[in-house]
mmCIF file of C-alpha atoms in Angstrom:
data_model
loop_
_atom_site.group_PDB
_atom_site.id
_atom_site.type_symbol
_atom_site.label_atom_id
_atom_site.label_comp_id
_atom_site.label_asym_id
_atom_site.label_seq_id
_atom_site.Cartn_x
_atom_site.Cartn_y
_atom_site.Cartn_z
ATOM 1 C CA UNK U 1 -13.207 13.376 -16.934
ATOM 2 C CA UNK U 2 -9.728 14.723 -17.486
ATOM 3 C CA UNK U 3 -8.457 14.992 -21.007
ATOM 4 C CA UNK U 4 -5.008 16.290 -21.753
ATOM 5 C CA UNK U 5 -4.420 18.731 -24.566
ATOM 6 C CA UNK U 6 -0.644 19.172 -24.596
ATOM 7 C CA UNK U 7 0.250 22.827 -24.223
ATOM 8 C CA UNK U 8 3.338 22.463 -26.401
ATOM 9 C CA UNK U 9 1.035 21.966 -29.385
ATOM 10 C CA UNK U 10 0.687 25.745 -29.450
ATOM 11 C CA UNK U 11 4.361 26.089 -30.399
ATOM 12 C CA UNK U 12 3.294 25.698 -34.032
ATOM 13 C CA UNK U 13 1.507 29.050 -33.973
ATOM 14 C CA UNK U 14 2.963 32.408 -34.894
ATOM 15 C CA UNK U 15 4.052 34.716 -32.085
ATOM 16 C CA UNK U 16 1.193 37.082 -31.300
ATOM 17 C CA UNK U 17 3.553 40.000 -31.764
ATOM 18 C CA UNK U 18 4.949 39.567 -35.281
ATOM 19 C CA UNK U 19 6.149 43.105 -36.098
ATOM 20 C CA UNK U 20 6.670 42.522 -39.838
ATOM 21 C CA UNK U 21 2.883 42.095 -39.905
ATOM 22 C CA UNK U 22 2.283 45.636 -38.715
ATOM 23 C CA UNK U 23 -1.242 45.293 -37.380
ATOM 24 C CA UNK U 24 0.018 42.928 -34.670
ATOM 25 C CA UNK U 25 1.930 45.758 -32.990
ATOM 26 C CA UNK U 26 -1.114 47.302 -31.293
ATOM 27 C CA UNK U 27 -3.298 44.208 -31.257
ATOM 28 C CA UNK U 28 -1.170 41.618 -29.464
ATOM 29 C CA UNK U 29 -1.294 41.218 -25.681
ATOM 30 C CA UNK U 30 1.790 42.777 -24.058
ATOM 31 C CA UNK U 31 1.377 41.139 -20.653
ATOM 32 C CA UNK U 32 2.099 37.466 -20.030
ATOM 33 C CA UNK U 33 -0.798 35.115 -20.672
ATOM 34 C CA UNK U 34 -2.021 33.402 -17.519
ATOM 35 C CA UNK U 35 -1.607 29.640 -17.534
ATOM 36 C CA UNK U 36 -4.700 27.868 -16.229
ATOM 37 C CA UNK U 37 -5.764 24.231 -15.978
ATOM 38 C CA UNK U 38 -8.187 22.926 -18.587
ATOM 39 C CA UNK U 39 -11.657 22.571 -17.109
ATOM 40 C CA UNK U 40 -14.910 21.344 -18.601
ATOM 41 C CA UNK U 41 -15.304 24.849 -20.047
ATOM 42 C CA UNK U 42 -12.203 24.503 -22.220
ATOM 43 C CA UNK U 43 -12.491 20.784 -22.947
ATOM 44 C CA UNK U 44 -15.989 20.975 -24.386
ATOM 45 C CA UNK U 45 -16.965 22.889 -27.469
ATOM 46 C CA UNK U 46 -19.802 23.532 -29.839
ATOM 47 C CA UNK U 47 -20.987 20.506 -31.787
ATOM 48 C CA UNK U 48 -22.065 21.883 -35.112
ATOM 49 C CA UNK U 49 -22.477 20.217 -38.421
ATOM 50 C CA UNK U 50 -25.450 18.796 -40.192
ATOM 51 C CA UNK U 51 -28.024 21.286 -38.929
ATOM 52 C CA UNK U 52 -25.851 24.189 -40.051
ATOM 53 C CA UNK U 53 -24.689 23.046 -43.482
ATOM 54 C CA UNK U 54 -27.186 23.176 -46.339
ATOM 55 C CA UNK U 55 -26.960 20.954 -49.364
ATOM 56 C CA UNK U 56 -24.501 22.503 -51.839
ATOM 57 C CA UNK U 57 -23.004 24.909 -49.282
ATOM 58 C CA UNK U 58 -19.683 23.292 -50.138
ATOM 59 C CA UNK U 59 -19.941 24.278 -53.825
ATOM 60 C CA UNK U 60 -19.063 27.972 -54.146
ATOM 61 C CA UNK U 61 -19.528 27.825 -57.930
ATOM 62 C CA UNK U 62 -23.293 27.256 -57.940
ATOM 63 C CA UNK U 63 -24.522 29.910 -55.532
ATOM 64 C CA UNK U 64 -25.551 32.357 -58.265
ATOM 65 C CA UNK U 65 -27.316 32.247 -61.609
ATOM 66 C CA UNK U 66 -24.198 32.026 -63.698
ATOM 67 C CA UNK U 67 -20.811 30.400 -63.480
ATOM 68 C CA UNK U 68 -18.114 32.364 -61.688
ATOM 69 C CA UNK U 69 -15.082 33.369 -63.711
ATOM 70 C CA UNK U 70 -11.719 31.816 -63.014
ATOM 71 C CA UNK U 71 -10.081 28.489 -62.538
ATOM 72 C CA UNK U 72 -12.504 25.947 -61.028
ATOM 73 C CA UNK U 73 -10.844 23.813 -58.359
ATOM 74 C CA UNK U 74 -11.660 21.056 -55.909
ATOM 75 C CA UNK U 75 -10.228 21.487 -52.421
ATOM 76 C CA UNK U 76 -10.452 18.463 -50.201
ATOM 77 C CA UNK U 77 -8.733 16.728 -47.338
ATOM 78 C CA UNK U 78 -9.057 15.357 -43.855
ATOM 79 C CA UNK U 79 -9.317 17.036 -40.503
ATOM 80 C CA UNK U 80 -7.200 15.052 -38.049
ATOM 81 C CA UNK U 81 -6.071 15.637 -34.532
ATOM 82 C CA UNK U 82 -2.355 15.597 -33.825
ATOM 83 C CA UNK U 83 -2.540 11.943 -32.838
ATOM 84 C CA UNK U 84 -3.777 11.086 -36.322
ATOM 85 C CA UNK U 85 -7.429 10.466 -35.509
ATOM 86 C CA UNK U 86 -9.994 11.819 -37.944
ATOM 87 C CA UNK U 87 -12.254 14.521 -36.530
ATOM 88 C CA UNK U 88 -15.769 13.539 -37.626
ATOM 89 C CA UNK U 89 -18.838 15.721 -38.147
ATOM 90 C CA UNK U 90 -17.096 19.002 -37.560
ATOM 91 C CA UNK U 91 -17.896 22.249 -39.302
ATOM 92 C CA UNK U 92 -15.553 23.976 -41.728
ATOM 93 C CA UNK U 93 -16.314 27.492 -42.916
ATOM 94 C CA UNK U 94 -14.351 29.096 -45.761
ATOM 95 C CA UNK U 95 -14.150 32.540 -47.314
ATOM 96 C CA UNK U 96 -11.920 33.875 -50.050
ATOM 97 C CA UNK U 97 -11.297 36.435 -52.779
ATOM 98 C CA UNK U 98 -12.497 35.842 -56.335
ATOM 99 C CA UNK U 99 -10.262 34.888 -59.265
ATOM 100 C CA UNK U 100 -9.177 38.521 -59.636
ATOM 101 C CA UNK U 101 -8.109 38.864 -56.023
ATOM 102 C CA UNK U 102 -11.137 40.924 -54.978
ATOM 103 C CA UNK U 103 -13.249 40.222 -51.905
ATOM 104 C CA UNK U 104 -16.936 40.988 -52.004
ATOM 105 C CA UNK U 105 -16.465 42.749 -48.626
ATOM 106 C CA UNK U 106 -17.455 46.449 -48.829
ATOM 107 C CA UNK U 107 -14.155 47.580 -47.335
ATOM 108 C CA UNK U 108 -12.105 45.887 -50.090
ATOM 109 C CA UNK U 109 -11.345 48.673 -52.566
ATOM 110 C CA UNK U 110 -8.769 46.836 -54.681
ATOM 111 C CA UNK U 111 -9.438 48.001 -58.257
ATOM 112 C CA UNK U 112 -10.092 44.524 -59.615
ATOM 113 C CA UNK U 113 -13.511 43.366 -60.814
ATOM 114 C CA UNK U 114 -16.126 41.878 -58.558
ATOM 115 C CA UNK U 115 -17.749 38.738 -59.924
ATOM 116 C CA UNK U 116 -21.551 38.834 -59.687
ATOM 117 C CA UNK U 117 -21.549 35.045 -59.734
ATOM 118 C CA UNK U 118 -19.153 34.554 -56.857
ATOM 119 C CA UNK U 119 -19.627 35.379 -53.176
ATOM 120 C CA UNK U 120 -16.687 33.343 -51.928
ATOM 121 C CA UNK U 121 -18.225 31.846 -48.784
ATOM 122 C CA UNK U 122 -18.885 28.171 -48.126
ATOM 123 C CA UNK U 123 -19.410 25.509 -45.474
ATOM 124 C CA UNK U 124 -18.819 21.798 -45.206
ATOM 125 C CA UNK U 125 -18.997 19.147 -42.559
ATOM 126 C CA UNK U 126 -16.473 16.364 -42.206
ATOM 127 C CA UNK U 127 -17.789 12.838 -42.591
ATOM 128 C CA UNK U 128 -17.258 10.053 -40.068
ATOM 129 C CA UNK U 129 -13.586 9.807 -41.106
ATOM 130 C CA UNK U 130 -12.889 13.526 -40.939
ATOM 131 C CA UNK U 131 -13.038 13.994 -44.729
ATOM 132 C CA UNK U 132 -14.350 17.202 -46.344
ATOM 133 C CA UNK U 133 -14.625 18.596 -49.872
ATOM 134 C CA UNK U 134 -15.234 22.008 -51.448
ATOM 135 C CA UNK U 135 -15.650 23.113 -55.046
ATOM 136 C CA UNK U 136 -14.590 26.688 -55.653
ATOM 137 C CA UNK U 137 -12.555 29.073 -57.808
ATOM 138 C CA UNK U 138 -8.841 29.574 -57.329
ATOM 139 C CA UNK U 139 -8.494 32.971 -55.632
ATOM 140 C CA UNK U 140 -6.171 35.630 -57.001
ATOM 141 C CA UNK U 141 -3.352 37.454 -55.242
ATOM 142 C CA UNK U 142 -4.151 40.977 -54.079
ATOM 143 C CA UNK U 143 -2.305 44.041 -52.797
ATOM 144 C CA UNK U 144 -2.530 45.300 -49.229
ATOM 145 C CA UNK U 145 -1.149 48.196 -47.259
ATOM 146 C CA UNK U 146 1.337 46.523 -44.938
ATOM 147 C CA UNK U 147 4.460 47.733 -46.772
ATOM 148 C CA UNK U 148 5.407 49.006 -50.235
ATOM 149 C CA UNK U 149 4.384 46.589 -52.987
ATOM 150 C CA UNK U 150 2.809 44.158 -50.512
ATOM 151 C CA UNK U 151 0.737 41.359 -52.083
ATOM 152 C CA UNK U 152 -0.943 38.479 -50.339
ATOM 153 C CA UNK U 153 -0.281 35.040 -51.801
ATOM 154 C CA UNK U 154 -3.493 33.394 -53.018
ATOM 155 C CA UNK U 155 -5.242 31.818 -50.057
ATOM 156 C CA UNK U 156 -8.526 30.480 -48.742
ATOM 157 C CA UNK U 157 -9.512 31.266 -45.143
ATOM 158 C CA UNK U 158 -10.587 28.219 -43.121
ATOM 159 C CA UNK U 159 -12.434 28.168 -39.813
ATOM 160 C CA UNK U 160 -12.619 24.784 -38.049
ATOM 161 C CA UNK U 161 -14.070 23.722 -34.705
ATOM 162 C CA UNK U 162 -12.894 20.257 -33.673
ATOM 163 C CA UNK U 163 -13.653 18.584 -30.349
ATOM 164 C CA UNK U 164 -13.283 21.453 -27.929
ATOM 165 C CA UNK U 165 -13.082 25.198 -27.570
ATOM 166 C CA UNK U 166 -9.286 24.978 -27.442
ATOM 167 C CA UNK U 167 -8.976 22.911 -30.615
ATOM 168 C CA UNK U 168 -10.815 25.619 -32.579
ATOM 169 C CA UNK U 169 -8.699 27.256 -35.245
ATOM 170 C CA UNK U 170 -8.893 29.863 -37.976
ATOM 171 C CA UNK U 171 -6.178 29.490 -40.592
ATOM 172 C CA UNK U 172 -5.394 30.094 -44.247
ATOM 173 C CA UNK U 173 -4.767 27.540 -46.972
ATOM 174 C CA UNK U 174 -2.125 28.477 -49.544
ATOM 175 C CA UNK U 175 -1.317 27.052 -52.971
ATOM 176 C CA UNK U 176 1.910 25.197 -53.738
ATOM 177 C CA UNK U 177 4.796 27.066 -55.329
ATOM 178 C CA UNK U 178 3.430 30.578 -54.860
ATOM 179 C CA UNK U 179 6.201 33.101 -55.638
ATOM 180 C CA UNK U 180 4.791 35.497 -53.024
ATOM 181 C CA UNK U 181 5.521 33.236 -50.044
ATOM 182 C CA UNK U 182 8.935 34.756 -49.353
ATOM 183 C CA UNK U 183 7.494 38.269 -49.180
ATOM 184 C CA UNK U 184 4.354 37.747 -47.109
ATOM 185 C CA UNK U 185 4.612 38.629 -43.407
ATOM 186 C CA UNK U 186 1.355 36.887 -42.517
ATOM 187 C CA UNK U 187 2.496 33.565 -43.989
ATOM 188 C CA UNK U 188 5.951 34.074 -42.478
ATOM 189 C CA UNK U 189 4.610 35.050 -39.066
ATOM 190 C CA UNK U 190 4.732 31.272 -38.555
ATOM 191 C CA UNK U 191 8.456 31.034 -38.030
ATOM 192 C CA UNK U 192 8.943 27.262 -38.093
ATOM 193 C CA UNK U 193 9.311 26.178 -41.699
ATOM 194 C CA UNK U 194 7.672 22.778 -41.283
ATOM 195 C CA UNK U 195 4.721 24.342 -39.487
ATOM 196 C CA UNK U 196 4.452 27.009 -42.182
ATOM 197 C CA UNK U 197 4.408 24.430 -44.953
ATOM 198 C CA UNK U 198 1.464 22.671 -43.288
ATOM 199 C CA UNK U 199 -0.602 25.663 -44.459
ATOM 200 C CA UNK U 200 0.282 24.910 -48.088
ATOM 201 C CA UNK U 201 -2.009 22.552 -49.977
ATOM 202 C CA UNK U 202 -0.615 20.006 -52.420
ATOM 203 C CA UNK U 203 -1.592 19.576 -56.041
ATOM 204 C CA UNK U 204 -3.635 16.373 -56.311
ATOM 205 C CA UNK U 205 -3.551 15.102 -59.889
ATOM 206 C CA UNK U 206 -5.167 11.817 -58.935
ATOM 207 C CA UNK U 207 -8.355 13.543 -57.837
ATOM 208 C CA UNK U 208 -8.368 16.169 -60.561
ATOM 209 C CA UNK U 209 -11.512 15.762 -62.643
ATOM 210 C CA UNK U 210 -10.628 15.543 -66.326
ATOM 211 C CA UNK U 211 -12.040 18.368 -68.458
ATOM 212 C CA UNK U 212 -13.539 20.010 -65.377
ATOM 213 C CA UNK U 213 -11.394 21.013 -62.375
ATOM 214 C CA UNK U 214 -7.926 20.768 -60.881
ATOM 215 C CA UNK U 215 -7.697 19.423 -57.364
ATOM 216 C CA UNK U 216 -5.755 20.456 -54.269
ATOM 217 C CA UNK U 217 -5.438 18.514 -51.035
ATOM 218 C CA UNK U 218 -5.379 20.362 -47.721
ATOM 219 C CA UNK U 219 -5.205 18.285 -44.563
ATOM 220 C CA UNK U 220 -5.827 20.154 -41.323
ATOM 221 C CA UNK U 221 -4.375 19.007 -38.013
ATOM 222 C CA UNK U 222 -6.060 20.169 -34.813
ATOM 223 C CA UNK U 223 -4.870 19.968 -31.260
ATOM 224 C CA UNK U 224 -5.405 16.445 -29.975
ATOM 225 C CA UNK U 225 -6.446 14.802 -26.766
ATOM 226 C CA UNK U 226 -4.526 12.055 -25.097
ATOM 227 C CA UNK U 227 -6.009 8.734 -26.114
ATOM 228 C CA UNK U 228 -6.937 7.629 -22.612
ATOM 229 C CA UNK U 229 -9.198 9.904 -20.652
ATOM 230 C CA UNK U 230 -8.568 9.691 -16.913
ATOM 231 C CA UNK U 231 -11.538 9.279 -14.631
ATOM 232 C CA UNK U 232 -10.285 11.266 -11.696
ATOM 233 C CA UNK U 233 -13.092 13.621 -10.989
ATOM 234 C CA UNK O 1 7.402 20.975 -32.205
ATOM 235 C CA UNK O 2 3.879 19.702 -32.592
ATOM 236 C CA UNK O 3 2.320 18.893 -35.932
ATOM 237 C CA UNK O 4 -0.823 21.002 -35.742
ATOM 238 C CA UNK O 5 -1.842 23.406 -38.479
ATOM 239 C CA UNK O 6 -0.802 26.910 -37.444
ATOM 240 C CA UNK O 7 -3.350 29.620 -36.842
ATOM 241 C CA UNK O 8 -3.564 32.659 -39.122
ATOM 242 C CA UNK O 9 -5.402 35.948 -38.750
ATOM 243 C CA UNK O 10 -9.042 36.144 -39.817
ATOM 244 C CA UNK O 11 -7.965 39.229 -41.762
ATOM 245 C CA UNK O 12 -10.202 42.243 -42.381
ATOM 246 C CA UNK O 13 -12.717 40.594 -44.718
ATOM 247 C CA UNK O 14 -14.287 37.759 -42.731
ATOM 248 C CA UNK O 15 -17.718 39.365 -42.368
ATOM 249 C CA UNK O 16 -19.392 37.993 -45.485
ATOM 250 C CA UNK O 17 -18.231 34.487 -44.590
ATOM 251 C CA UNK O 18 -18.602 34.356 -40.804
ATOM 252 C CA UNK O 19 -20.974 37.150 -39.726
ATOM 253 C CA UNK O 20 -22.854 38.183 -42.888
ATOM 254 C CA UNK O 21 -25.974 39.492 -41.154
ATOM 255 C CA UNK O 22 -28.205 40.989 -43.810
ATOM 256 C CA UNK O 23 -25.322 42.626 -45.629
ATOM 257 C CA UNK O 24 -24.143 39.799 -47.854
ATOM 258 C CA UNK O 25 -25.588 36.983 -49.950
ATOM 259 C CA UNK O 26 -24.805 34.312 -47.380
ATOM 260 C CA UNK O 27 -26.612 33.010 -44.337
ATOM 261 C CA UNK O 28 -25.395 33.173 -40.757
ATOM 262 C CA UNK O 29 -24.476 29.868 -39.171
ATOM 263 C CA UNK O 30 -24.366 31.522 -35.762
ATOM 264 C CA UNK O 31 -25.626 34.714 -34.262
ATOM 265 C CA UNK O 32 -25.289 36.732 -31.108
ATOM 266 C CA UNK O 33 -28.666 35.695 -29.659
ATOM 267 C CA UNK O 34 -28.310 32.394 -27.801
ATOM 268 C CA UNK O 35 -31.701 32.502 -26.131
ATOM 269 C CA UNK O 36 -34.192 29.883 -27.285
ATOM 270 C CA UNK O 37 -37.861 29.706 -26.256
ATOM 271 C CA UNK O 38 -37.459 26.690 -23.993
ATOM 272 C CA UNK O 39 -34.249 27.616 -22.254
ATOM 273 C CA UNK O 40 -34.427 28.207 -18.527
ATOM 274 C CA UNK O 41 -32.335 30.740 -16.658
ATOM 275 C CA UNK O 42 -31.928 34.468 -16.259
ATOM 276 C CA UNK O 43 -31.907 36.316 -19.585
ATOM 277 C CA UNK O 44 -28.975 38.706 -19.811
ATOM 278 C CA UNK O 45 -27.284 40.984 -22.334
ATOM 279 C CA UNK O 46 -23.538 41.329 -22.530
ATOM 280 C CA UNK O 47 -22.339 44.455 -24.295
ATOM 281 C CA UNK O 48 -18.864 45.826 -24.783
ATOM 282 C CA UNK O 49 -16.270 47.245 -27.121
ATOM 283 C CA UNK O 50 -12.893 45.996 -28.323
ATOM 284 C CA UNK O 51 -9.896 48.365 -28.088
ATOM 285 C CA UNK O 52 -6.310 48.244 -29.336
ATOM 286 C CA UNK O 53 -3.117 49.278 -27.524
ATOM 287 C CA UNK O 54 -3.750 52.974 -28.204
ATOM 288 C CA UNK O 55 -7.318 52.814 -26.942
ATOM 289 C CA UNK O 56 -8.759 52.945 -30.458
ATOM 290 C CA UNK O 57 -11.843 50.872 -31.165
ATOM 291 C CA UNK O 58 -11.437 47.810 -33.380
ATOM 292 C CA UNK O 59 -14.227 47.572 -35.942
ATOM 293 C CA UNK O 60 -12.891 44.423 -37.630
ATOM 294 C CA UNK O 61 -12.844 41.905 -34.837
ATOM 295 C CA UNK O 62 -15.027 38.901 -34.120
ATOM 296 C CA UNK O 63 -15.961 37.437 -30.769
ATOM 297 C CA UNK O 64 -17.169 33.943 -29.975
ATOM 298 C CA UNK O 65 -18.597 32.795 -26.675
ATOM 299 C CA UNK O 66 -19.023 29.304 -25.241
ATOM 300 C CA UNK O 67 -20.861 28.688 -22.018
ATOM 301 C CA UNK O 68 -22.856 26.306 -19.863
ATOM 302 C CA UNK O 69 -26.593 26.499 -19.329
ATOM 303 C CA UNK O 70 -28.204 27.817 -16.152
ATOM 304 C CA UNK O 71 -27.576 24.476 -14.437
ATOM 305 C CA UNK O 72 -23.893 24.523 -15.375
ATOM 306 C CA UNK O 73 -24.186 21.892 -18.128
ATOM 307 C CA UNK O 74 -22.565 22.081 -21.557
ATOM 308 C CA UNK O 75 -24.292 21.102 -24.792
ATOM 309 C CA UNK O 76 -21.524 18.661 -25.594
ATOM 310 C CA UNK O 77 -21.560 14.851 -25.307
ATOM 311 C CA UNK O 78 -18.306 15.109 -23.350
ATOM 312 C CA UNK O 79 -20.323 16.637 -20.516
ATOM 313 C CA UNK O 80 -21.448 13.239 -19.287
ATOM 314 C CA UNK O 81 -23.328 14.285 -16.178
ATOM 315 C CA UNK O 82 -26.936 13.212 -15.688
ATOM 316 C CA UNK O 83 -29.668 15.334 -17.283
ATOM 317 C CA UNK O 84 -27.665 16.515 -20.275
ATOM 318 C CA UNK O 85 -28.469 19.949 -21.563
ATOM 319 C CA UNK O 86 -30.824 19.931 -24.532
ATOM 320 C CA UNK O 87 -32.438 23.354 -24.837
ATOM 321 C CA UNK O 88 -29.374 25.586 -24.863
ATOM 322 C CA UNK O 89 -26.513 25.377 -27.356
ATOM 323 C CA UNK O 90 -24.243 27.794 -25.573
ATOM 324 C CA UNK O 91 -22.289 29.078 -28.591
ATOM 325 C CA UNK O 92 -22.524 32.547 -30.105
ATOM 326 C CA UNK O 93 -20.629 34.740 -32.536
ATOM 327 C CA UNK O 94 -20.636 38.491 -33.082
ATOM 328 C CA UNK O 95 -18.601 40.814 -35.291
ATOM 329 C CA UNK O 96 -17.787 44.259 -33.938
ATOM 330 C CA UNK O 97 -19.466 47.319 -35.434
ATOM 331 C CA UNK O 98 -17.895 50.622 -36.525
ATOM 332 C CA UNK O 99 -17.479 51.613 -32.863
ATOM 333 C CA UNK O 100 -15.862 48.313 -31.912
ATOM 334 C CA UNK O 101 -19.094 47.305 -30.229
ATOM 335 C CA UNK O 102 -20.553 43.863 -29.718
ATOM 336 C CA UNK O 103 -23.567 42.401 -27.968
ATOM 337 C CA UNK O 104 -24.671 38.937 -26.916
ATOM 338 C CA UNK O 105 -28.101 37.955 -25.664
ATOM 339 C CA UNK O 106 -27.837 34.867 -23.540
ATOM 340 C CA UNK O 107 -28.562 33.430 -20.108
ATOM 341 C CA UNK O 108 -26.533 33.569 -16.956
ATOM 342 C CA UNK O 109 -24.548 30.315 -16.799
ATOM 343 C CA UNK O 110 -24.580 28.059 -13.760
ATOM 344 C CA UNK O 111 -21.529 26.777 -11.883
ATOM 345 C CA UNK O 112 -19.304 24.333 -13.792
ATOM 346 C CA UNK O 113 -17.001 21.781 -12.136
ATOM 347 C CA UNK O 114 -13.383 22.872 -11.982
ATOM 348 C CA UNK O 115 -10.152 21.176 -10.925
ATOM 349 C CA UNK O 116 -10.830 18.402 -8.416
ATOM 350 C CA UNK O 117 -14.567 18.712 -8.981
ATOM 351 C CA UNK O 118 -14.757 22.014 -7.083
ATOM 352 C CA UNK O 119 -17.367 24.345 -8.547
ATOM 353 C CA UNK O 120 -16.240 27.359 -10.532
ATOM 354 C CA UNK O 121 -17.996 30.690 -10.381
ATOM 355 C CA UNK O 122 -20.366 31.290 -13.299
ATOM 356 C CA UNK O 123 -18.349 32.317 -16.340
ATOM 357 C CA UNK O 124 -18.398 32.439 -20.126
ATOM 358 C CA UNK O 125 -15.429 31.657 -22.378
ATOM 359 C CA UNK O 126 -14.667 34.383 -24.882
ATOM 360 C CA UNK O 127 -12.418 34.079 -27.933
ATOM 361 C CA UNK O 128 -11.355 37.246 -29.744
ATOM 362 C CA UNK O 129 -10.295 37.180 -33.402
ATOM 363 C CA UNK O 130 -9.205 40.182 -35.477
ATOM 364 C CA UNK O 131 -7.077 41.494 -38.270
ATOM 365 C CA UNK O 132 -3.660 41.827 -36.678
ATOM 366 C CA UNK O 133 -4.120 38.836 -34.394
ATOM 367 C CA UNK O 134 -2.115 35.798 -35.461
ATOM 368 C CA UNK O 135 -4.121 33.650 -33.038
ATOM 369 C CA UNK O 136 -7.391 34.051 -31.230
ATOM 370 C CA UNK O 137 -7.060 35.332 -27.662
ATOM 371 C CA UNK O 138 -9.112 33.475 -25.073
ATOM 372 C CA UNK O 139 -10.447 35.003 -21.891
ATOM 373 C CA UNK O 140 -13.356 34.565 -19.477
ATOM 374 C CA UNK O 141 -16.315 36.734 -18.595
ATOM 375 C CA UNK O 142 -17.234 36.605 -14.895
ATOM 376 C CA UNK O 143 -20.103 38.538 -13.297
ATOM 377 C CA UNK O 144 -19.633 41.181 -10.614
ATOM 378 C CA UNK O 145 -22.686 40.082 -8.629
ATOM 379 C CA UNK O 146 -21.412 36.553 -7.953
ATOM 380 C CA UNK O 147 -20.029 35.931 -4.466
ATOM 381 C CA UNK O 148 -18.407 32.730 -5.799
ATOM 382 C CA UNK O 149 -15.842 34.830 -7.682
ATOM 383 C CA UNK O 150 -13.770 35.185 -4.507
ATOM 384 C CA UNK O 151 -13.010 31.453 -4.399
ATOM 385 C CA UNK O 152 -13.007 30.696 -8.110
ATOM 386 C CA UNK O 153 -10.078 28.359 -8.897
ATOM 387 C CA UNK O 154 -9.251 30.129 -12.170
ATOM 388 C CA UNK O 155 -9.831 33.730 -11.146
ATOM 389 C CA UNK O 156 -7.570 33.287 -8.136
ATOM 390 C CA UNK O 157 -4.692 32.310 -10.473
ATOM 391 C CA UNK O 158 -4.908 35.789 -12.009
ATOM 392 C CA UNK O 159 -2.857 38.579 -10.397
ATOM 393 C CA UNK O 160 -5.237 40.379 -8.019
ATOM 394 C CA UNK O 161 -4.779 43.780 -9.639
ATOM 395 C CA UNK O 162 -5.839 42.432 -13.041
ATOM 396 C CA UNK O 163 -8.907 40.410 -12.027
ATOM 397 C CA UNK O 164 -11.271 43.303 -12.669
ATOM 398 C CA UNK O 165 -10.542 42.978 -16.398
ATOM 399 C CA UNK O 166 -12.415 39.656 -16.306
ATOM 400 C CA UNK O 167 -15.496 40.847 -14.466
ATOM 401 C CA UNK O 168 -18.524 42.138 -16.314
ATOM 402 C CA UNK O 169 -20.211 45.091 -14.616
ATOM 403 C CA UNK O 170 -23.962 45.082 -14.238
ATOM 404 C CA UNK O 171 -25.073 48.334 -15.864
ATOM 405 C CA UNK O 172 -28.831 48.357 -15.687
ATOM 406 C CA UNK O 173 -31.513 45.725 -15.600
ATOM 407 C CA UNK O 174 -30.182 42.659 -17.346
ATOM 408 C CA UNK O 175 -27.242 44.300 -19.099
ATOM 409 C CA UNK O 176 -23.614 43.608 -18.250
ATOM 410 C CA UNK O 177 -20.673 45.515 -19.763
ATOM 411 C CA UNK O 178 -17.451 43.700 -20.664
ATOM 412 C CA UNK O 179 -14.875 45.699 -22.614
ATOM 413 C CA UNK O 180 -11.898 43.975 -24.206
ATOM 414 C CA UNK O 181 -8.510 45.717 -24.299
ATOM 415 C CA UNK O 182 -6.095 43.736 -26.445
ATOM 416 C CA UNK O 183 -3.083 45.597 -25.076
ATOM 417 C CA UNK O 184 -1.982 48.358 -22.721
ATOM 418 C CA UNK O 185 -2.607 49.530 -19.171
ATOM 419 C CA UNK O 186 -6.115 48.122 -19.097
ATOM 420 C CA UNK O 187 -5.184 44.973 -21.018
ATOM 421 C CA UNK O 188 -7.661 42.146 -20.551
ATOM 422 C CA UNK O 189 -6.196 39.013 -19.019
ATOM 423 C CA UNK O 190 -5.855 36.334 -21.687
ATOM 424 C CA UNK O 191 -5.165 32.706 -20.937
ATOM 425 C CA UNK O 192 -2.450 30.363 -22.081
ATOM 426 C CA UNK O 193 -4.377 27.207 -22.779
#
């Protein structure tokens, strides 16, 4: 079995050393990465889905006794590979700040309220077509220490597996039209504008639920395999 | 330019979502103990710490491992060899503690086919995520007590003077140490995949 994951797919990613995002300076490899062939170790990957996701894990608004504060939203979309094929039965994990821009994490000391009815963690599995759906609260922007008056644009962290260990990705979903985009070195660490805009969801009026929640669409594209596996080993 | 979604850092606050342990109101999907009652193979521990370019420990990183079972089979339908693996999932996740430390309990993997069907030395894939990393960094854990390392088709692509960064040292009993240096003189070899 020889599958080909094109190496040039990685060109979409940010450089590991992105000095405007200061923490990369001491945490990015300084020596050249070693190019190796893809073996069974890289071409396989964990198959996780239904046994991991509990019913309602994809609804972050019903995990506590009361309703979380903030703007209820639906976030949905497809996970595709770069050849346009849906990635079925794959696990998505999300985590985010609450509506005030505060994470429940103990290290987050931003003086904004915690919400006792919102943890901000969820899971979903794509269906046979690669479709997923979350219900959550729109996260707020929050300050951070990278530079004077640094604020992160509102975002939801996504972790996705896909077909193999090398299609696995952790990314962030942003909201359309955020005025903080131009000032955020994490968002702008992705230097190609088209690639950067693939991290921005689109407002989805058609799937907004009247009198209940706005909807955003976020399609995720993972590294793909060539359509025809070669049987040369 | 490809059309894939770019990677972003996990940031500093992933713990309650990805490695909550008993600290947050969320359940772990994955842990650092891969051993199941029915799995065959040698039980081992892999311990280590993650360091930055100044040698400081990194308390906010996350490591994921992916490996074959003791017979060298992956728990993935793409591994189409006879006798597919059923008892061992082969995936684990661990966040680092205040001292940058991590630990996995697993089994020693068997040899996996490499390029041209030649066997590879036993190894585990390791992905490192952290605040300050725009992408995960992928490396391999080899074992110092494996004679097959000398002919391993991947290890021999690595400059000889850096191969030791990929080899876990047997400390005592079943424990191997594998430290990760993201940068600097002792920088771990990471792969361009």
